[in-house]
Short mmCIF file of C-alpha atoms and ligand atoms in Angstrom, two decimals:
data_model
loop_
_atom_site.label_atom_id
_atom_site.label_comp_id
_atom_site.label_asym_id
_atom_site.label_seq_id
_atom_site.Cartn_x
_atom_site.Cartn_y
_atom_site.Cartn_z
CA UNK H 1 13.04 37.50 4.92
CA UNK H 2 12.66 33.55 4.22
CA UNK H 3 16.33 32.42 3.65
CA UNK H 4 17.30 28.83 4.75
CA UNK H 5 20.67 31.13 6.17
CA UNK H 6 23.09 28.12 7.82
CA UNK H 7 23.02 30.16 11.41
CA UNK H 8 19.25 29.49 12.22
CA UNK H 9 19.26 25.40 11.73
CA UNK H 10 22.80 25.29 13.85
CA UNK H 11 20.92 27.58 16.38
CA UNK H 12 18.39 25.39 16.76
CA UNK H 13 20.54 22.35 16.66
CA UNK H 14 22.39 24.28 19.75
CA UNK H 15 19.24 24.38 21.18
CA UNK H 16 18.06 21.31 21.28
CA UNK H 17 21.11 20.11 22.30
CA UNK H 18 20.91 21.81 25.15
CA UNK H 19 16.86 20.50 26.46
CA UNK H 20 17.63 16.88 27.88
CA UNK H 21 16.72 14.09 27.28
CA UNK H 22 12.41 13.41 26.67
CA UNK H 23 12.02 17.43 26.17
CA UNK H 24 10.35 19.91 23.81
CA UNK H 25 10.56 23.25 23.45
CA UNK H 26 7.90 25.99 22.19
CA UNK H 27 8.55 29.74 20.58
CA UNK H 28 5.88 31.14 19.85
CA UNK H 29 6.68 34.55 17.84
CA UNK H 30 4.57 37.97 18.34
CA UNK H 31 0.78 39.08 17.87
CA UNK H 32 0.35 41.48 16.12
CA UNK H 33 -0.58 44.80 18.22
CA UNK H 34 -3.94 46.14 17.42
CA UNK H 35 -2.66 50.88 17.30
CA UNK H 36 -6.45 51.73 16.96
CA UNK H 37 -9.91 50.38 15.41
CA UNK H 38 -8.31 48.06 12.65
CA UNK H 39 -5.17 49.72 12.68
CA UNK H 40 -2.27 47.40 13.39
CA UNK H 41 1.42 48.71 14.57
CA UNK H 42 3.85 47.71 11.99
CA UNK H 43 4.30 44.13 12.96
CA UNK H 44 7.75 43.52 14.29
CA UNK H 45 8.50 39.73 15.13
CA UNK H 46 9.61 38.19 18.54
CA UNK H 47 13.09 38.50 18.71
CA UNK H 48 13.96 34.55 20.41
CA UNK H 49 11.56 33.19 17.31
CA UNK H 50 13.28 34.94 14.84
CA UNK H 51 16.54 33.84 16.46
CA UNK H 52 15.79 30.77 16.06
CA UNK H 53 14.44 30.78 12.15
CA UNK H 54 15.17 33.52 10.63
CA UNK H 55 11.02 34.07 9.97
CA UNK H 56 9.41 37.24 10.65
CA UNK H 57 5.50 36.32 9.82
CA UNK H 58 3.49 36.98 12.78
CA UNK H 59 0.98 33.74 13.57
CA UNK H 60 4.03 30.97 14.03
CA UNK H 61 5.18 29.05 16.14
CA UNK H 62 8.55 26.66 16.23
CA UNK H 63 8.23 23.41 18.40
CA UNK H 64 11.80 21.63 19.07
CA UNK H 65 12.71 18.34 20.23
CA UNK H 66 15.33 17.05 22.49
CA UNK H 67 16.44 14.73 19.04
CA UNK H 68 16.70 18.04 17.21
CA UNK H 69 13.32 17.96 14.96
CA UNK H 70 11.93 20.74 14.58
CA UNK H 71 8.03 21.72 13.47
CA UNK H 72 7.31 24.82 12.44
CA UNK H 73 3.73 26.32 12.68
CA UNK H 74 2.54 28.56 10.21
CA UNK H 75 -0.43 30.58 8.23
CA UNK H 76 -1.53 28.51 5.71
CA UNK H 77 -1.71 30.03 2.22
CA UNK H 78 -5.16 32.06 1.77
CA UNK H 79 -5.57 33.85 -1.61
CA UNK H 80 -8.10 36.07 -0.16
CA UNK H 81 -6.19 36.97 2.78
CA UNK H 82 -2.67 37.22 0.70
CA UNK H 83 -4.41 40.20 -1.59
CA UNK H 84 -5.08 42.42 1.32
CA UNK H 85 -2.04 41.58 3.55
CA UNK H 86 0.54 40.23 1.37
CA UNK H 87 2.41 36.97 0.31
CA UNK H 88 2.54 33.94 3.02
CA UNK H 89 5.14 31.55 3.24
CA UNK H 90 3.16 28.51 3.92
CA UNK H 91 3.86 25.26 5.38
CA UNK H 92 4.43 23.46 1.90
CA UNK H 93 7.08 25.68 1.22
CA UNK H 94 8.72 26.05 4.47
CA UNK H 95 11.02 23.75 4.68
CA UNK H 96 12.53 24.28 1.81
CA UNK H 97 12.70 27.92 2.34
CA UNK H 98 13.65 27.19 6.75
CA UNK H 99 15.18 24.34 6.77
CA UNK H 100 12.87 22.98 9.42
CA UNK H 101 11.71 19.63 9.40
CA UNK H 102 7.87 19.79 9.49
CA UNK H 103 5.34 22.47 8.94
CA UNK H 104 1.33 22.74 9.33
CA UNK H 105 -0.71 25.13 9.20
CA UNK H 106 -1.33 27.37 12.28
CA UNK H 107 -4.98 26.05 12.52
CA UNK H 108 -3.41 23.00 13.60
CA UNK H 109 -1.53 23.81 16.24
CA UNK H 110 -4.16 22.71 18.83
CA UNK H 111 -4.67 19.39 17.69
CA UNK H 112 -1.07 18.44 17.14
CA UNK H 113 0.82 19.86 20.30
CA UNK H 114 -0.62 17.58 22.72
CA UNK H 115 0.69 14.83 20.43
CA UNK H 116 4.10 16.18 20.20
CA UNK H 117 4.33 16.74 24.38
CA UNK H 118 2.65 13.10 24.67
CA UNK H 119 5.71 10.95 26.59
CA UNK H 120 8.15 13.99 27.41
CA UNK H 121 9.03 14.58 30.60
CA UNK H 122 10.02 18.63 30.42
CA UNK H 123 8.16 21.04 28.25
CA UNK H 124 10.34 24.19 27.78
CA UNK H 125 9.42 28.21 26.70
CA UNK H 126 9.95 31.68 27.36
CA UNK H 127 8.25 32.46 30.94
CA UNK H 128 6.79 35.58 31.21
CA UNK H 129 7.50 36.98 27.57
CA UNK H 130 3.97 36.24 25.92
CA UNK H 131 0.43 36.81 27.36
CA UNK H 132 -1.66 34.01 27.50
CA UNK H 133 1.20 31.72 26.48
CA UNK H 134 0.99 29.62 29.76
CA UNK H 135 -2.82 29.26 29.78
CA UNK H 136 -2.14 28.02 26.16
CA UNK H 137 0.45 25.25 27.33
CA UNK H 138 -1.77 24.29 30.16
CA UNK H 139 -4.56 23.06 27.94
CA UNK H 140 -1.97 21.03 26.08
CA UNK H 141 -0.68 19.30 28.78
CA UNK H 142 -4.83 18.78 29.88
CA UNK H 143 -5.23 16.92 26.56
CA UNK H 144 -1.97 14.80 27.41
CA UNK H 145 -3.58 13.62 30.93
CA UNK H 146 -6.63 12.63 29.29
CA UNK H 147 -4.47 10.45 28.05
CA UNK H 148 -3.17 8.94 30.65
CA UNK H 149 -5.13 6.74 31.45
CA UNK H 150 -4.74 5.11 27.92
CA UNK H 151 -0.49 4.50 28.45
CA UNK H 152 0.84 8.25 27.65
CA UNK H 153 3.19 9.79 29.51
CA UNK H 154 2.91 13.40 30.62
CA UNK H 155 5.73 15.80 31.19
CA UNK H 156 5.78 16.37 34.55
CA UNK H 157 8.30 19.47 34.34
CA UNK H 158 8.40 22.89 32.87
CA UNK H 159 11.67 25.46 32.64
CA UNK H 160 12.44 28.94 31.03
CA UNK H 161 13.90 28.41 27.84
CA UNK H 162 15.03 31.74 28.39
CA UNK H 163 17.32 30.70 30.35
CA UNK H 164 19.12 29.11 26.95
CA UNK H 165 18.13 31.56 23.99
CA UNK H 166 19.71 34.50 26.82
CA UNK H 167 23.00 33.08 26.97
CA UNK H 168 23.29 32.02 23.40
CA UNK H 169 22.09 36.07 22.05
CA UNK H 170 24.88 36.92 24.58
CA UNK H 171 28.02 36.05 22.60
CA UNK H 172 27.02 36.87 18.64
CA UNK H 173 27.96 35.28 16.53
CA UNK H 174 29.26 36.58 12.94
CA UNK H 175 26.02 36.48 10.95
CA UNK H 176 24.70 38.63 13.69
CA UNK H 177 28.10 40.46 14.18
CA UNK H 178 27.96 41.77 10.32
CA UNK H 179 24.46 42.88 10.46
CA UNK H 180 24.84 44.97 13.58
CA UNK H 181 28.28 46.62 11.82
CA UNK H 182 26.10 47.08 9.22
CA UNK H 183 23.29 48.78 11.11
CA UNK H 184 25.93 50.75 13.26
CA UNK H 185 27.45 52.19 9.96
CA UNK H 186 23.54 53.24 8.82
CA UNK H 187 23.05 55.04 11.89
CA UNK H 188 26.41 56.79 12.19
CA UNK H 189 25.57 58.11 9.08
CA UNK H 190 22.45 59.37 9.91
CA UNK H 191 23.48 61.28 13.08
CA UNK H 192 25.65 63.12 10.83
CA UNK H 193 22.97 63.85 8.23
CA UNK H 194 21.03 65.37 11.50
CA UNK H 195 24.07 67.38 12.57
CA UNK H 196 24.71 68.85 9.10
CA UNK H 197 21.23 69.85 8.45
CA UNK H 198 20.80 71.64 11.62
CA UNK H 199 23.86 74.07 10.93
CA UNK H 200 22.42 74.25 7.21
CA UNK H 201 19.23 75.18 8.28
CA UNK H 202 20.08 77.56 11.12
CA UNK H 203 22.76 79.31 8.75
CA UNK H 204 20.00 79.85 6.35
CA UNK H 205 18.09 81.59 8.57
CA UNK H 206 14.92 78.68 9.49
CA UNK H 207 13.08 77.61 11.84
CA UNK H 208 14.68 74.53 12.68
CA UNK H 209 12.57 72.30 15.15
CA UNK H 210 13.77 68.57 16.49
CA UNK H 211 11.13 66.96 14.15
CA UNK H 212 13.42 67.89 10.79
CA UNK H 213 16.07 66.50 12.51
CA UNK H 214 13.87 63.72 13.16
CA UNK H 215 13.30 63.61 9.73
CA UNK H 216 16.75 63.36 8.89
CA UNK H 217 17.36 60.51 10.78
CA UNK H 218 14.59 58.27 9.84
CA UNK H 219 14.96 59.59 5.69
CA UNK H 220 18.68 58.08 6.31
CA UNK H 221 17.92 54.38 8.25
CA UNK H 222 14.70 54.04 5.56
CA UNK H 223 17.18 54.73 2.38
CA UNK H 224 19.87 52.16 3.63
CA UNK H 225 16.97 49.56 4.00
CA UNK H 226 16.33 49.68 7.68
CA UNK H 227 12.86 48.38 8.56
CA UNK H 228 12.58 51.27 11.63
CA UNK H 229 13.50 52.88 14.38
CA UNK H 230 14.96 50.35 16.64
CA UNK H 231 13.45 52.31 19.93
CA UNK H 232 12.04 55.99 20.15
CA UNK H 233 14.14 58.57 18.68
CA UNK H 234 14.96 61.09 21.49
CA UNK H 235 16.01 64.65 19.48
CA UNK H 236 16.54 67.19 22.86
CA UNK H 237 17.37 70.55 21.91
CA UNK H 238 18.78 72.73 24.49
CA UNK H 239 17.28 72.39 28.26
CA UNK H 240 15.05 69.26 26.59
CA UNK H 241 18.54 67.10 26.74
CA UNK H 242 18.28 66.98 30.88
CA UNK H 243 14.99 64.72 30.45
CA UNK H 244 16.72 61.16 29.98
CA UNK H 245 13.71 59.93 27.81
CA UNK H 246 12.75 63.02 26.21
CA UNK H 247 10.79 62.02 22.35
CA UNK H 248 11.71 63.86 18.62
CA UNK H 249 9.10 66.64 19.61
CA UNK H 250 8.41 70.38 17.84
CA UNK H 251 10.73 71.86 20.52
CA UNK H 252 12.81 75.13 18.59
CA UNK H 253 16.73 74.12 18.08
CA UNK H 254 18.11 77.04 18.90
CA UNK H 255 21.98 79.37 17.94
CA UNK H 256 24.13 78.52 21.10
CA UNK H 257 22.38 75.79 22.16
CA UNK H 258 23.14 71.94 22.28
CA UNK H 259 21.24 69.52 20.46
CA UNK H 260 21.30 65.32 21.92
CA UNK H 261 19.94 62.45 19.73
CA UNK H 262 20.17 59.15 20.63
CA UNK H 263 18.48 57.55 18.24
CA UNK H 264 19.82 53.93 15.78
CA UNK H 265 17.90 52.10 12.96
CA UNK H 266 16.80 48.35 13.31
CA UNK H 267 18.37 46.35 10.19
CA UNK H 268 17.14 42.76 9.60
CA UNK H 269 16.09 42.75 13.35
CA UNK H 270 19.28 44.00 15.02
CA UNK H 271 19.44 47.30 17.04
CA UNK H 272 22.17 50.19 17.18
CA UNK H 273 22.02 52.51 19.52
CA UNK H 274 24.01 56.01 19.26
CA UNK H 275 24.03 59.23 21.14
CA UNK H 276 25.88 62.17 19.96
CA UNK H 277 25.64 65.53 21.29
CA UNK H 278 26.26 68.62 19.00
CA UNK H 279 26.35 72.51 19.03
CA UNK H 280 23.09 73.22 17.03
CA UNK H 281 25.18 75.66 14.98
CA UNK H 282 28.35 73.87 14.78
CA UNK H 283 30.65 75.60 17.16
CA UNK H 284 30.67 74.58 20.85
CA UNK H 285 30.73 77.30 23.39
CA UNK H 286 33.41 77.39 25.87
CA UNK H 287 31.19 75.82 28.59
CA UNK H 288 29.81 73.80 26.33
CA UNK H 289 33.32 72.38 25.23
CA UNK H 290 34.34 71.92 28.39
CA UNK H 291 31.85 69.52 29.76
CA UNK H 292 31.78 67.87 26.58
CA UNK H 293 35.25 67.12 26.69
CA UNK H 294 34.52 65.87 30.36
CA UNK H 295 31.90 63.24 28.77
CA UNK H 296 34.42 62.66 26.11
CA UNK H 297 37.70 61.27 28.45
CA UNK H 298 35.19 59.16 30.74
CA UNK H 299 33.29 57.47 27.66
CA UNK H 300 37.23 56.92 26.55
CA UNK H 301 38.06 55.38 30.33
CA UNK H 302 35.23 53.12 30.03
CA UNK H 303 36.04 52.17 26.40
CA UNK H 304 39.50 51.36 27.66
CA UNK H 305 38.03 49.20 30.55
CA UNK H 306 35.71 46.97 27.68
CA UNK H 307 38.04 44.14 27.53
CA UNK H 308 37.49 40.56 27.92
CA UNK H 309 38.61 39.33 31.26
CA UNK H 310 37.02 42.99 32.94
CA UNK H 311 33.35 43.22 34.67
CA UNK H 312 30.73 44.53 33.31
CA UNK H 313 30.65 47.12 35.62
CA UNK H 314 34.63 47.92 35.10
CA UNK H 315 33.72 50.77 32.24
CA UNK H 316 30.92 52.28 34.49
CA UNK H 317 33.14 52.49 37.26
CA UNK H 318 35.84 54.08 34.71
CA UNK H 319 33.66 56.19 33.70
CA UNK H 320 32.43 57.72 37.48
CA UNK H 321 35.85 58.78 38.72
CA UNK H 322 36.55 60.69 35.46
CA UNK H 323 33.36 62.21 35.51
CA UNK H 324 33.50 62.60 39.28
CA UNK H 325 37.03 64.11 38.98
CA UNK H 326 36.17 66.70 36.21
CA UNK H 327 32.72 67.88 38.37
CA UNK H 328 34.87 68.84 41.12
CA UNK H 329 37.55 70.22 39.13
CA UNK H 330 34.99 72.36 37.04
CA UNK H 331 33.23 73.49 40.28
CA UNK H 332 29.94 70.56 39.64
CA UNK H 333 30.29 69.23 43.12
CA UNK H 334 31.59 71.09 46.03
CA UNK H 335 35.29 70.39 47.11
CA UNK H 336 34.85 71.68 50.24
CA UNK H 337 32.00 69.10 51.24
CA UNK H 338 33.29 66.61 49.13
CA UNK H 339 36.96 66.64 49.98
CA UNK H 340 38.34 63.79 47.71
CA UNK H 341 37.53 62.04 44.59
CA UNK H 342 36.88 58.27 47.06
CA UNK H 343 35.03 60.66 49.12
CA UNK H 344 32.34 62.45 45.99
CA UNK H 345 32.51 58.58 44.43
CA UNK H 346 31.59 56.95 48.31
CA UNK H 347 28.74 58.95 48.82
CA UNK H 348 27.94 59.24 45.17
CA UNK H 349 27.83 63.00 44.91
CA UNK H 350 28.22 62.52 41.05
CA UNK H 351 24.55 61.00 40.88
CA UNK H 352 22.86 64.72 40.74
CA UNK H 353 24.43 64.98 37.27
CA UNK H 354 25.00 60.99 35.79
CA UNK H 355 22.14 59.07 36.96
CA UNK H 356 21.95 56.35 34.73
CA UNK H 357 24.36 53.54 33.91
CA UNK H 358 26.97 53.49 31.24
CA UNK H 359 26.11 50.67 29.29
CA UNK H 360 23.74 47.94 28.38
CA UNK H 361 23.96 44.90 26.37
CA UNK H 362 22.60 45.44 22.51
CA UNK H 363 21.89 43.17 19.74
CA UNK H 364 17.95 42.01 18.30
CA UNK H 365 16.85 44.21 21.20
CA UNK H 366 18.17 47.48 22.30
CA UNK H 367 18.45 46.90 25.68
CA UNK H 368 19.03 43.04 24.71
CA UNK H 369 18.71 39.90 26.74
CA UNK H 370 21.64 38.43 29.35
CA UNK H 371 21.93 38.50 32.44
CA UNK H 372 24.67 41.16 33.99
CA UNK H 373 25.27 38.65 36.81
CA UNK H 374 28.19 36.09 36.49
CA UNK H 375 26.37 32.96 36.13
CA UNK H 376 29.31 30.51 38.15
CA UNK H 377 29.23 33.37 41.08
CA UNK H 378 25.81 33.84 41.42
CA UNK H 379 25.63 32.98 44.94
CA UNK H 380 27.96 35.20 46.18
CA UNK H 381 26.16 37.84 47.46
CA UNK H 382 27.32 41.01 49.13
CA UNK H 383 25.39 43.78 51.00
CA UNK H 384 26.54 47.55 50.80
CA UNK H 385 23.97 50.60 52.11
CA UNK H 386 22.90 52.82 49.40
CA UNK H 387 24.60 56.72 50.34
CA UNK H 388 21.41 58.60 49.08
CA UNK H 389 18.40 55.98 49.81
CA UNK H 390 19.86 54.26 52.88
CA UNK H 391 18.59 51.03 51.53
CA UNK H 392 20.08 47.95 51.76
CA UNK H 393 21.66 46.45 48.35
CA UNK H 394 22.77 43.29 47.19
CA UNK H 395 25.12 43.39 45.16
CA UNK H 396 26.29 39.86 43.05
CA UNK H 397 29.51 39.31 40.65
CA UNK H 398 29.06 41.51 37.87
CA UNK H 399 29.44 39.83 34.41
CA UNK H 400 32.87 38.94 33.21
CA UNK H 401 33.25 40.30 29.39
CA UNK H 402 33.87 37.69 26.71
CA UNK H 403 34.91 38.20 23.17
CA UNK H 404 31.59 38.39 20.73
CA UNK H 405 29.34 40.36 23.58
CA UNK H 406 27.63 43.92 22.47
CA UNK H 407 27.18 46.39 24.80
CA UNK H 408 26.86 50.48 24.46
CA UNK H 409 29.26 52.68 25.96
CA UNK H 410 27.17 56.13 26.87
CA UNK H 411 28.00 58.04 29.64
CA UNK H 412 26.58 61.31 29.94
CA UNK H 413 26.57 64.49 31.92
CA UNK H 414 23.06 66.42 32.97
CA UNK H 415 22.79 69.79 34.74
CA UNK H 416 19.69 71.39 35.58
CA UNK H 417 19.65 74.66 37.02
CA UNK H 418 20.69 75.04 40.78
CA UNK H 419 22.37 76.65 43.23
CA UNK H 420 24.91 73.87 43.46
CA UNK H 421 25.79 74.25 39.91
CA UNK H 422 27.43 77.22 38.30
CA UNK H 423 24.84 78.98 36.11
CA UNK H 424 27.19 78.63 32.70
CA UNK H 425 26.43 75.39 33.05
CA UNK H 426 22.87 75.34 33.61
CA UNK H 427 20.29 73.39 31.30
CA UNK H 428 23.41 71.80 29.15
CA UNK H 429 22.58 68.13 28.78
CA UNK H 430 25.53 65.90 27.18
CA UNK H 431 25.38 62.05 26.19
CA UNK H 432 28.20 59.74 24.01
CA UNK H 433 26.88 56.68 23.19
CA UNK H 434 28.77 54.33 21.08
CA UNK H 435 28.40 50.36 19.90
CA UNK H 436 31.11 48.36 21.06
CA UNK H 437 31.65 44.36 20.50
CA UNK H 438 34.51 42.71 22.82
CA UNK H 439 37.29 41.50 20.97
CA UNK H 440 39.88 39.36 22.21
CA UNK H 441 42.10 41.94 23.20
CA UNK H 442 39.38 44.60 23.81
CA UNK H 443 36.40 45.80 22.04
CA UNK H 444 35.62 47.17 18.55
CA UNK H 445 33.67 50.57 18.23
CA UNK H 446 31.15 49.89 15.54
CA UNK H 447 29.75 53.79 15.39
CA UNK H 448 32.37 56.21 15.16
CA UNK H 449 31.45 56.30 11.55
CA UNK H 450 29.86 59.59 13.18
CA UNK H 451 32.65 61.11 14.93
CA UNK H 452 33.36 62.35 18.92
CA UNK H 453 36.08 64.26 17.99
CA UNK H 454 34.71 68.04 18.85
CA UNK H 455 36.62 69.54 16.32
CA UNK H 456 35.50 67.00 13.68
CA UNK H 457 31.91 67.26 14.42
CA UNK H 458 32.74 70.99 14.21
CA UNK H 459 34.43 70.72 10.75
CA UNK H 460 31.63 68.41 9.33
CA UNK H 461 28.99 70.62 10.52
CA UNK H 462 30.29 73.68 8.47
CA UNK H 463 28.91 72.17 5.39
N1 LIG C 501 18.38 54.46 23.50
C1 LIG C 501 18.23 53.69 24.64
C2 LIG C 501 19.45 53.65 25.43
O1 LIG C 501 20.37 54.37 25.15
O2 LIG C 501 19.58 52.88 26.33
MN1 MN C 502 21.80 52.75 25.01
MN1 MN C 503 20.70 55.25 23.22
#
C-alpha cells in the first residue's frame, strides 16, 4: 500500500530525533525467500521498514539522518520486470506517494551510502535482524576511510537501532490501534465460522477433518481483505490440543471431543492472535466444562490484573494460583503432597499441565518486539533456584504496563494421560487466548467478537 499516511513521516521524524547529533540510520526491509526452484514465499515486508514508511516492496531501503532527511532506496521502474511481477513504485514517484525526501534507485545504493555516512560519527541499524546486513555496512564504512586521507570524517560508532524502533512499536499508537481492532474483529469472526461449521458438518453426518476447519478460517481472514495468516494456524482436535505447536493437519474431529485453534489473520501488517477451544459438536461434556471453566476464571484473573501501573508478569501470576487452585480442587495435583496453594505454586506443581506463559506482546509481529524488562530497573537483578531444574535464575523487574501496549491474554490447561491425572481428564487440551490493549484504567479486549462464554459458544454452535 503506497499512502503518504501522516503516522510514517512523524515516525520517522521520532526517529531521527532520537539518533544524536552527526548520525544516520539504515532499514533495510526483507529479501524475498526463495520456497523452491524459482518459487518465492509470498513476500511479506520487514516489519521496522514498514514501520517506518508504510512501503511493503521488497528491494528498499530507508536511510535517516540525525536532521531528519530521509532517502529512500528503491527498484527502479522496469517495464519488463513490471509485466511478470507487477507495478513498482519507483523513486520518481516516491516522494510524492512517501513523503520521504529523496529516492534512487536500488542500483545505487552502493555508490551513494558511503557519501551519506561520510562525516558522521554513529551509523545506526537493526543488529542481528538481517543476514549479511553488517558485511554490507562494513564495506561502506571501507569506502569512507579511503577517504580519509582526503579530509572525511568516518563514523567511528555503531548502535542497535533496535533499541529505538522496540520501544516506539511498544506503545501503538492509533493508526496502528484501529488496524489491529480491525484485524481482531476479522479473526473473531472467523473462529466462529470454524466452530459453526464443525457442529454443521458433524450433525450432517461428515467426515470432518482440522483442514475444513482450516479452511474456514483462512476463507474468512481472505474475504475481509487480510493478506494471510499472521503465524501457522494450529487446528488440534481432541488429544492433538496437548502438543503446544501442533499445525491445521488431516487429523479426524471427532463427537465428544474438543477442538483448539489458535489461529488470527495479518491485516495491513498487524497480527491478532486468538485461541478458542470448543466442543467439536457443540455441547461440552461435564469434564470438559469443568476444566474449561477452570481456564475461563484464570484468563479472567489475569485480564483483571492488565492494568497500567501492574507488571507484566502480574496477569501470569493471576492466572497460576487460579489455575493452581482449581487443579487441586479438581484432583490435577495431589493435595496430599502438595498441601497448600503457596506450597503447589512454590514448587510449581502446576507446570505438568500450564507450561507456557500467559501472554506476549502483539502488534506487526505476533510475538512482537519490546523488551519484558523494565528499562529504568534493569540492573536490579535477583537470583531465585528453579523448583524442577535446580538452576539458578535471574530474575530482573518485569515490565510495568502503560496505556497503548498489546499483549495476549492465553492461559491454558494441558493433560496428557497419567497416573497423576484422573483418566476423565485425560488427552483434553484447553487454551483462551484473547487481544488486549492497556487502557488507562485497564485494558480493552479486542476479540471477544468470538465469545468465551460456554453457553454462548454452545448456543452459536447449534446453527
Ligand atoms: N499463536 C502464537 C501464540 O499464541 O503465541
Ligand atoms: Mn499468543
Ligand atoms: Mn495464539
Amino acid at each position: 500500500m503506497h499512502t503518504a499516511n501522516p503516522p510514517y513521516a512523524a515516525r520517522r521524524a521520532r526517529v531521527a530525533a532520537l539518533l544524536g547529533a552527526n548520525a544516520v540510520a539504515i532499514v533495510p526491509t526483507a529479501p524475498q525467500q526463495p520456497r523452491n526452484r524459482d518459487s518465492d514465499h509470498p513476500y511479506r515486508h520487514d516489519s521496522y521498514f514498514y514501520y517506518l514508511t508504510g512501503f511493503s516492496e521488497p528491494n528498499a531501503w530507508l536511510v535517516l539522518t540525525a536532521d531528519g532527511r530521509s532517502t529512500l532506496f528503491c527498484q527502479p521502474k522496469d517495464l519488463e520486470r513490471e509485466i511478470w511481477d507487477g507495478i513498482r513504485l519507483g523513486p520518481d514517484a516516491a516522494p510524492a506517494a512517501l513523503g520521504v525526501d529523496e529516492a534512487y534507485s536500488v542500483a545505487e545504493l552502493d555508490s551513494r551510502l558511503p557519501r551519506l555516512l561520510e562525516n558522521t560519527r554513529t551509523v545506526w541499524y537493526p543488529f542481528a535482524t538481517h543476514a549479511g546486513l553488517e558485511s554490507r555496512i562494513d564495506g561502506w564504512l571501507q569506502k569512507v576511510r579511503a577517504r580519509v586521507r582526503h579530509g572525511a570524517l568516518a563514523p567511528d560508532a555503531q548502535r542497535d537501532l533496535c533499541a529505538i524502533l522496540d520501544e516506539m512499536r511498544l506503545i501503538k499508537d492509533a493508526h496502528e490501534l484501529d488496524i489491529m481492532r480491525r484485524a481482531a474483529r476479522i479473526s473473531a469472526g472467523a473462529h466462529v465460522r470454524a466452530m459453526q461449521r464443525s457442529a454443521a458438518m458433524l450433525r450432517a453426518g461428515q467426515d470432518v477433518r482440522e483442514f475444513h476447519l482450516e479452511a474456514e478460517l483462512l476463507h474468512e481472514f481472505r474475504q475481509h481483505g487480510s493478506q494471510a495468516p499472521a503465524y501457522g494456524s494450529i487446528v488440534a482436535a481432541g488429544a492433538n490440543a496437548c502438543v503446544l505447536h501442533y499445525r491445521a493437519d488431516a487429523a479426524p474431529i471427532r463427537d465428544g471431543e474438543l477442538v483448539l485453534i489458535d489461529a488470527g489473520c495479518e491485516l495491513d501488517g498487524y497480527a491478532s492472535d486468538i485461541t478458542r477451544t470448543f466442543p467439536a459438536n457443540g455441547r461440552f461434556t461435564g469434564p470438559q466444562r469443568a476444566l474449561y471453566e477452570l481456564v475461563l476464571a484464570s484468563q479472567q484473573a489475569a485480564i483483571d490484573a492488565t492494568r497500567p501501573g501492574a507488571r507484566f508478569t502480574d496477569p501470569h501470576d493471576a492466572t497460576v494460583k487460579v489455575l493452581t487452585q482449581g487443579m487441586l480442587d479438581l484432583g490435577l495435583i495431589d493435595k496430599n503432597q502438595h498441601g497448600t496453594l503457596q506450597d503447589a505454586i512454590a514448587s510449581r506443581a502446576y507446570f505438568a499441565y500450564y507450561m507456557h506463559r500467559t501472554g506476549h506482546w502483539l502488534g506487526m509481529d505476533v510475538h512482537d518486539c519490546g523488551s519484558y524488562v523494565e528499562p529504568g530497573e534493569i540492573g536490579q537483578v535477583s537470583e531465585r533456584r528453579d523448583p524442577l531444574s535446580g538452576e539458578i535464575i535471574k530474575d530482573r523487574p518485569s515490565r510495568i504496563l502503560r496505556p497503548g501496549m498489546a499483549l495476549t491474554i492465553e492461559p491454558g490447561l494441558y493433560v496428557r494421560p497419567s497416573d497423576k491425572a484422573p483418566k476423565e481428564f485425560w488427552n483434553i487440551g484447553i487454551r483462551i487466548e484473547d487481544d488486549a490493549i492497556v487502557t488507562d484504567t485497564g485494558c480493552e479486549l479486542i476479540t471477544r467478537d468470538a465469545p468465551v462464554d460456554p453457553d454462548a459458544i454452545e448456543a452459536l454452535m447449534r446453527g
